[in-house]
Short mmCIF file of C-alpha atoms in Angstrom, two decimals:
data_model
loop_
_atom_site.label_atom_id
_atom_site.label_comp_id
_atom_site.label_asym_id
_atom_site.label_seq_id
_atom_site.Cartn_x
_atom_site.Cartn_y
_atom_site.Cartn_z
CA MET A 216 -0.94 2.26 -26.16
CA GLY A 217 -4.71 1.76 -25.98
CA LYS A 218 -7.26 4.39 -24.98
CA ASN A 219 -7.61 3.18 -21.39
CA GLU A 220 -3.88 2.86 -20.87
CA GLN A 221 -3.36 6.35 -22.27
CA MET A 222 -5.94 7.75 -19.85
CA PHE A 223 -4.25 6.13 -16.85
CA ALA A 224 -0.84 7.28 -18.06
CA GLU A 225 -2.06 10.87 -18.25
CA VAL A 226 -3.45 10.69 -14.71
CA ILE A 227 -0.30 9.38 -13.05
CA GLY A 228 2.28 10.88 -15.40
CA PRO A 229 2.72 14.21 -13.55
CA TYR A 230 3.58 12.35 -10.33
CA ILE A 231 6.25 10.32 -12.09
CA THR A 232 7.85 13.23 -13.94
CA GLY A 233 7.77 15.51 -10.90
CA GLU A 234 5.43 18.02 -12.55
CA LYS A 235 3.17 17.36 -9.56
CA ASP A 236 4.87 17.65 -6.18
CA THR A 237 1.76 17.12 -4.07
CA CYS A 238 0.56 13.98 -2.30
CA SER A 239 -1.16 11.71 -4.82
CA TYR A 240 -3.29 10.16 -2.07
CA CYS A 241 -4.59 13.57 -1.00
CA ASP A 242 -5.15 14.46 -4.66
CA HIS A 243 -7.56 11.54 -4.92
CA LEU A 244 -6.87 10.05 -8.36
CA ASP A 245 -10.44 9.05 -9.21
CA PRO A 246 -9.77 6.80 -12.25
CA LEU A 247 -7.67 4.53 -10.01
CA ILE A 248 -10.13 4.38 -7.10
CA LEU A 249 -12.26 1.26 -6.66
CA ILE A 250 -14.18 1.79 -3.41
CA GLU A 251 -14.87 4.86 -1.24
CA GLY A 252 -15.50 4.68 2.48
CA ILE A 253 -15.98 7.52 4.94
CA HIS A 254 -12.45 7.43 6.30
CA THR A 255 -10.60 5.27 3.78
CA TYR A 256 -10.61 4.27 0.13
CA ILE A 257 -9.25 1.46 -2.02
CA THR A 258 -7.21 2.36 -5.09
CA LEU A 259 -5.15 0.63 -7.74
CA ALA A 260 -1.49 1.13 -6.88
CA ILE A 261 0.80 3.12 -9.14
CA GLY A 262 3.47 0.60 -10.00
CA GLN A 263 1.53 -2.59 -10.75
CA ILE A 264 4.12 -5.26 -10.05
CA ILE A 265 1.37 -7.66 -11.03
CA GLU A 266 -2.27 -7.16 -11.99
CA GLY A 267 -4.59 -6.41 -9.09
CA TYR A 268 -2.07 -4.62 -6.85
CA THR A 269 -4.12 -2.24 -4.67
CA GLN A 270 -3.74 0.05 -1.69
CA VAL A 271 -6.05 0.98 1.16
CA CYS A 272 -5.53 4.67 1.92
CA THR A 273 -6.90 7.09 4.48
CA GLN A 274 -9.02 9.99 3.27
CA LYS A 275 -7.14 12.34 5.58
CA HIS A 276 -3.38 12.77 5.62
CA ARG A 277 -2.44 10.48 8.51
CA THR A 278 1.10 9.27 9.07
CA ALA A 279 0.68 5.50 9.53
CA ALA A 280 -1.90 2.80 10.24
CA THR A 281 -0.90 3.05 13.89
CA GLY A 282 -1.71 6.77 13.98
CA LEU A 283 -5.43 6.63 13.19
CA PHE A 284 -8.43 7.61 15.26
CA PRO A 285 -10.53 4.61 16.42
CA ASN A 286 -13.26 5.07 13.80
CA GLU A 287 -10.65 5.36 11.06
CA ALA A 288 -8.80 2.28 12.25
CA GLU A 289 -12.05 0.29 12.43
CA GLU A 290 -12.91 1.13 8.83
CA LEU A 291 -9.35 0.41 7.69
CA VAL A 292 -9.61 -3.12 9.09
CA ARG A 293 -12.91 -3.67 7.28
CA MET A 294 -11.41 -2.39 4.03
CA LYS A 295 -8.47 -4.76 4.49
CA ASP A 296 -10.92 -7.63 4.89
CA LEU A 297 -12.77 -6.45 1.79
CA VAL A 298 -9.60 -6.54 -0.30
CA ARG A 299 -8.66 -9.97 1.01
CA GLU A 300 -12.10 -11.43 0.28
CA THR A 301 -12.11 -9.92 -3.21
CA TYR A 302 -8.67 -11.32 -3.97
CA ASP A 303 -9.76 -14.76 -2.84
CA LYS A 304 -12.72 -14.70 -5.23
CA VAL A 305 -10.89 -13.14 -8.19
CA TYR A 306 -7.35 -14.52 -7.93
CA GLY A 307 -7.81 -17.59 -5.74
CA ASN A 308 -5.80 -16.36 -2.75
CA PRO A 309 -6.25 -13.61 -0.13
CA GLY A 310 -2.92 -11.98 -0.94
CA ILE A 311 -0.31 -10.28 1.21
CA ALA A 312 -0.09 -6.80 2.69
CA PHE A 313 2.70 -4.44 3.71
CA GLU A 314 3.24 -0.92 4.98
CA HIS A 315 6.11 1.48 5.44
CA GLY A 316 5.16 2.90 8.83
CA LYS A 317 6.59 6.41 8.53
CA ALA A 318 9.95 4.89 7.69
CA GLY A 319 10.94 7.41 5.05
CA THR A 320 11.32 4.84 2.29
CA CYS A 321 9.02 6.46 -0.26
CA LEU A 322 10.39 9.99 -0.19
CA TRP A 323 10.78 11.36 -3.67
CA LYS A 324 14.25 11.89 -5.15
CA GLU A 325 15.30 15.55 -5.08
CA ASN A 326 12.18 16.43 -3.07
CA ARG A 327 13.28 14.23 -0.17
CA GLU A 328 13.77 17.06 2.34
CA LYS A 329 10.70 18.95 1.14
CA ASN A 330 8.51 15.87 1.49
CA MET A 331 9.99 14.65 4.75
CA HIS A 332 7.01 15.79 6.82
CA ASP A 333 4.33 16.64 4.29
CA LEU A 334 4.02 14.21 1.40
CA CYS A 335 5.49 10.79 2.05
CA HIS A 336 3.66 9.75 5.15
CA HIS A 337 0.06 9.43 3.99
CA THR A 338 -1.23 6.13 5.32
CA HIS A 339 -1.47 3.52 2.59
CA ILE A 340 -1.33 -0.24 3.04
CA HIS A 341 -0.23 -2.23 0.00
CA PHE A 342 -2.04 -5.41 -1.09
CA VAL A 343 -0.75 -7.84 -3.72
CA PRO A 344 -2.78 -10.91 -4.80
CA VAL A 345 -0.02 -13.48 -4.28
CA ASP A 346 0.88 -15.99 -1.58
CA ILE A 347 4.56 -15.33 -0.95
CA ASP A 348 6.77 -14.82 2.10
CA ILE A 349 9.29 -11.95 2.03
CA ARG A 350 10.47 -12.18 5.65
CA SER A 351 13.90 -13.56 4.80
CA ARG A 352 14.47 -10.65 2.43
CA ILE A 353 13.43 -8.08 5.04
CA ALA A 354 15.70 -9.75 7.61
CA ARG A 355 18.73 -8.94 5.45
CA ILE A 356 18.45 -5.38 6.75
CA LEU A 357 16.09 -5.62 9.74
CA PRO A 358 16.66 -8.81 11.75
CA ASP A 359 14.45 -7.84 14.72
CA VAL A 360 10.75 -8.62 14.41
CA PHE A 361 7.57 -8.67 16.49
CA VAL A 362 4.59 -10.86 15.56
CA VAL A 363 1.08 -9.38 15.74
CA ASN A 364 -2.37 -10.70 14.90
CA ASN A 365 -4.26 -7.48 14.16
CA LEU A 366 -4.04 -3.72 13.80
CA ALA A 367 -4.63 -3.17 17.51
CA GLU A 368 -1.59 -5.29 18.39
CA LEU A 369 0.45 -3.44 15.76
CA GLY A 370 -0.50 -0.18 17.47
CA GLU A 371 0.49 -1.54 20.86
CA VAL A 372 3.91 -2.62 19.58
CA ARG A 373 4.59 0.77 18.04
CA LYS A 374 3.42 2.65 21.13
CA ASP A 375 4.78 0.50 23.95
CA ILE A 376 7.89 -1.07 22.42
CA LEU A 377 8.94 1.17 19.54
CA GLU A 378 7.83 4.34 21.36
CA GLY A 379 6.33 5.77 18.20
CA ALA A 380 9.36 5.12 16.01
CA PRO A 381 9.12 4.11 12.31
CA TYR A 382 8.55 0.49 11.37
CA LEU A 383 8.07 -1.79 8.38
CA TYR A 384 5.11 -4.15 8.35
CA PHE A 385 4.47 -7.36 6.42
CA GLU A 386 1.27 -9.40 6.66
CA ASN A 387 1.16 -12.88 5.14
CA SER A 388 -1.76 -14.55 3.37
CA ASP A 389 -2.99 -15.97 6.70
CA GLY A 390 -3.27 -12.49 8.17
CA VAL A 391 -0.32 -12.84 10.56
CA GLY A 392 1.64 -9.60 10.82
CA TYR A 393 5.37 -8.99 11.29
CA VAL A 394 6.60 -5.65 12.61
CA TYR A 395 10.20 -4.61 11.93
CA PRO A 396 11.67 -1.70 13.93
CA VAL A 397 13.61 0.59 11.61
CA GLY A 398 15.75 2.25 14.26
CA ASP A 399 18.76 4.00 12.76
CA ASN A 400 18.92 1.70 9.76
CA LYS A 401 18.96 3.30 6.32
CA ILE A 402 16.16 1.64 4.37
CA PRO A 403 16.48 1.48 0.57
CA ARG A 404 13.82 3.35 -1.35
CA GLN A 405 10.73 1.19 -1.98
CA PHE A 406 12.33 -1.61 0.01
CA LEU A 407 9.24 -3.77 0.59
CA ARG A 408 8.18 -3.38 -3.04
CA GLN A 409 11.69 -4.52 -3.92
CA CYS A 410 11.32 -7.58 -1.70
CA VAL A 411 8.01 -8.50 -3.34
CA ALA A 412 9.30 -7.94 -6.87
CA GLU A 413 12.41 -10.03 -6.20
CA GLU A 414 10.37 -12.86 -4.68
CA LEU A 415 8.21 -12.85 -7.82
CA ASN A 416 11.32 -12.87 -10.04
CA MET A 417 10.40 -9.45 -11.39
CA PRO A 418 13.06 -7.21 -9.80
CA GLU A 419 12.81 -4.65 -12.59
CA ARG A 420 9.25 -3.85 -11.51
CA ALA A 421 10.17 -2.72 -8.00
CA ASP A 422 10.47 0.98 -8.89
CA TRP A 423 7.01 2.44 -9.57
CA MET A 424 8.50 5.46 -11.30
CA LYS A 425 10.29 3.27 -13.85
CA TYR A 426 7.49 0.71 -14.09
CA PRO A 427 4.09 2.33 -13.39
CA GLY A 428 2.27 -0.66 -14.90
CA THR A 429 -0.40 1.38 -16.70
CA GLU A 430 -1.06 -1.53 -19.07
CA LEU A 431 -2.40 -3.56 -16.12
CA PHE A 432 -4.82 -1.00 -14.65
CA ALA A 433 -7.81 -1.58 -16.91
CA GLU A 434 -7.87 -5.37 -16.64
CA GLY A 435 -7.33 -5.30 -12.87
CA LYS A 436 -10.13 -2.79 -12.42
CA LYS A 437 -12.42 -4.79 -14.69
CA LYS A 438 -11.93 -7.94 -12.61
CA LEU A 439 -11.88 -6.43 -9.13
CA LEU A 440 -14.52 -3.73 -9.23
CA PRO A 441 -17.74 -5.78 -9.69
CA VAL A 442 -16.73 -8.32 -7.04
CA MET A 443 -15.54 -5.65 -4.64
CA ASN A 444 -18.70 -3.58 -5.15
CA GLN A 445 -20.92 -6.55 -4.36
CA ILE A 446 -19.04 -7.40 -1.19
CA PHE A 447 -18.99 -3.73 -0.20
CA LYS A 448 -22.77 -3.41 -0.61
CA ASN A 449 -23.29 -6.35 1.73
CA SER A 450 -20.82 -5.04 4.32
CA ASP A 451 -21.23 -2.49 7.08
CA VAL A 452 -18.62 -0.13 5.65
CA LYS A 453 -20.65 2.91 4.60
#
């Protein structure tokens, strides 16, 4: 294990072993963070299914992308665009996005009950620099779906149709979003990560605790950061 990989392993290790039982997004893991906004930040994701896997997170502990204040939601959209543009320049495609909208799928093992209301539901949207479609895999468990074109429409679906209930969200490389009501369905842990990993023929990488992907952090950061910084400087996200 090289020096950089060792450093990343030490940063995320306590969250994998359970030594840390706090929210990693609130704890602000600086070595993983690429860009800081006022209300959101972009970070490398723990559990690099492939190089360049990032997340856009809120600075404050919000429950879902549909539960943000207007200024937070506006910056989140700009950060999403920033990630997409960076991916296009670095990896040749704008990537896909997904979110577990307070669906309880990332609750931690024996801490499930403890984390039910405090730790799991910190808004983070996943981005992976690939052009794949996981809708057929999601439909195995959640056949009902609503199509949306932006975050505002996602919020309307959750408010007016789902009445605030949990959802899963997948956004393809064209930016079209698909909202899946969770209802009373029991969703497997890390379900959307599982769908992505299976579609990429890497099912063993679905579980971030078993495959944190520390060996991919340094190279991903090296490629993404300069491009992302340049785009960020020219944007109106301050």
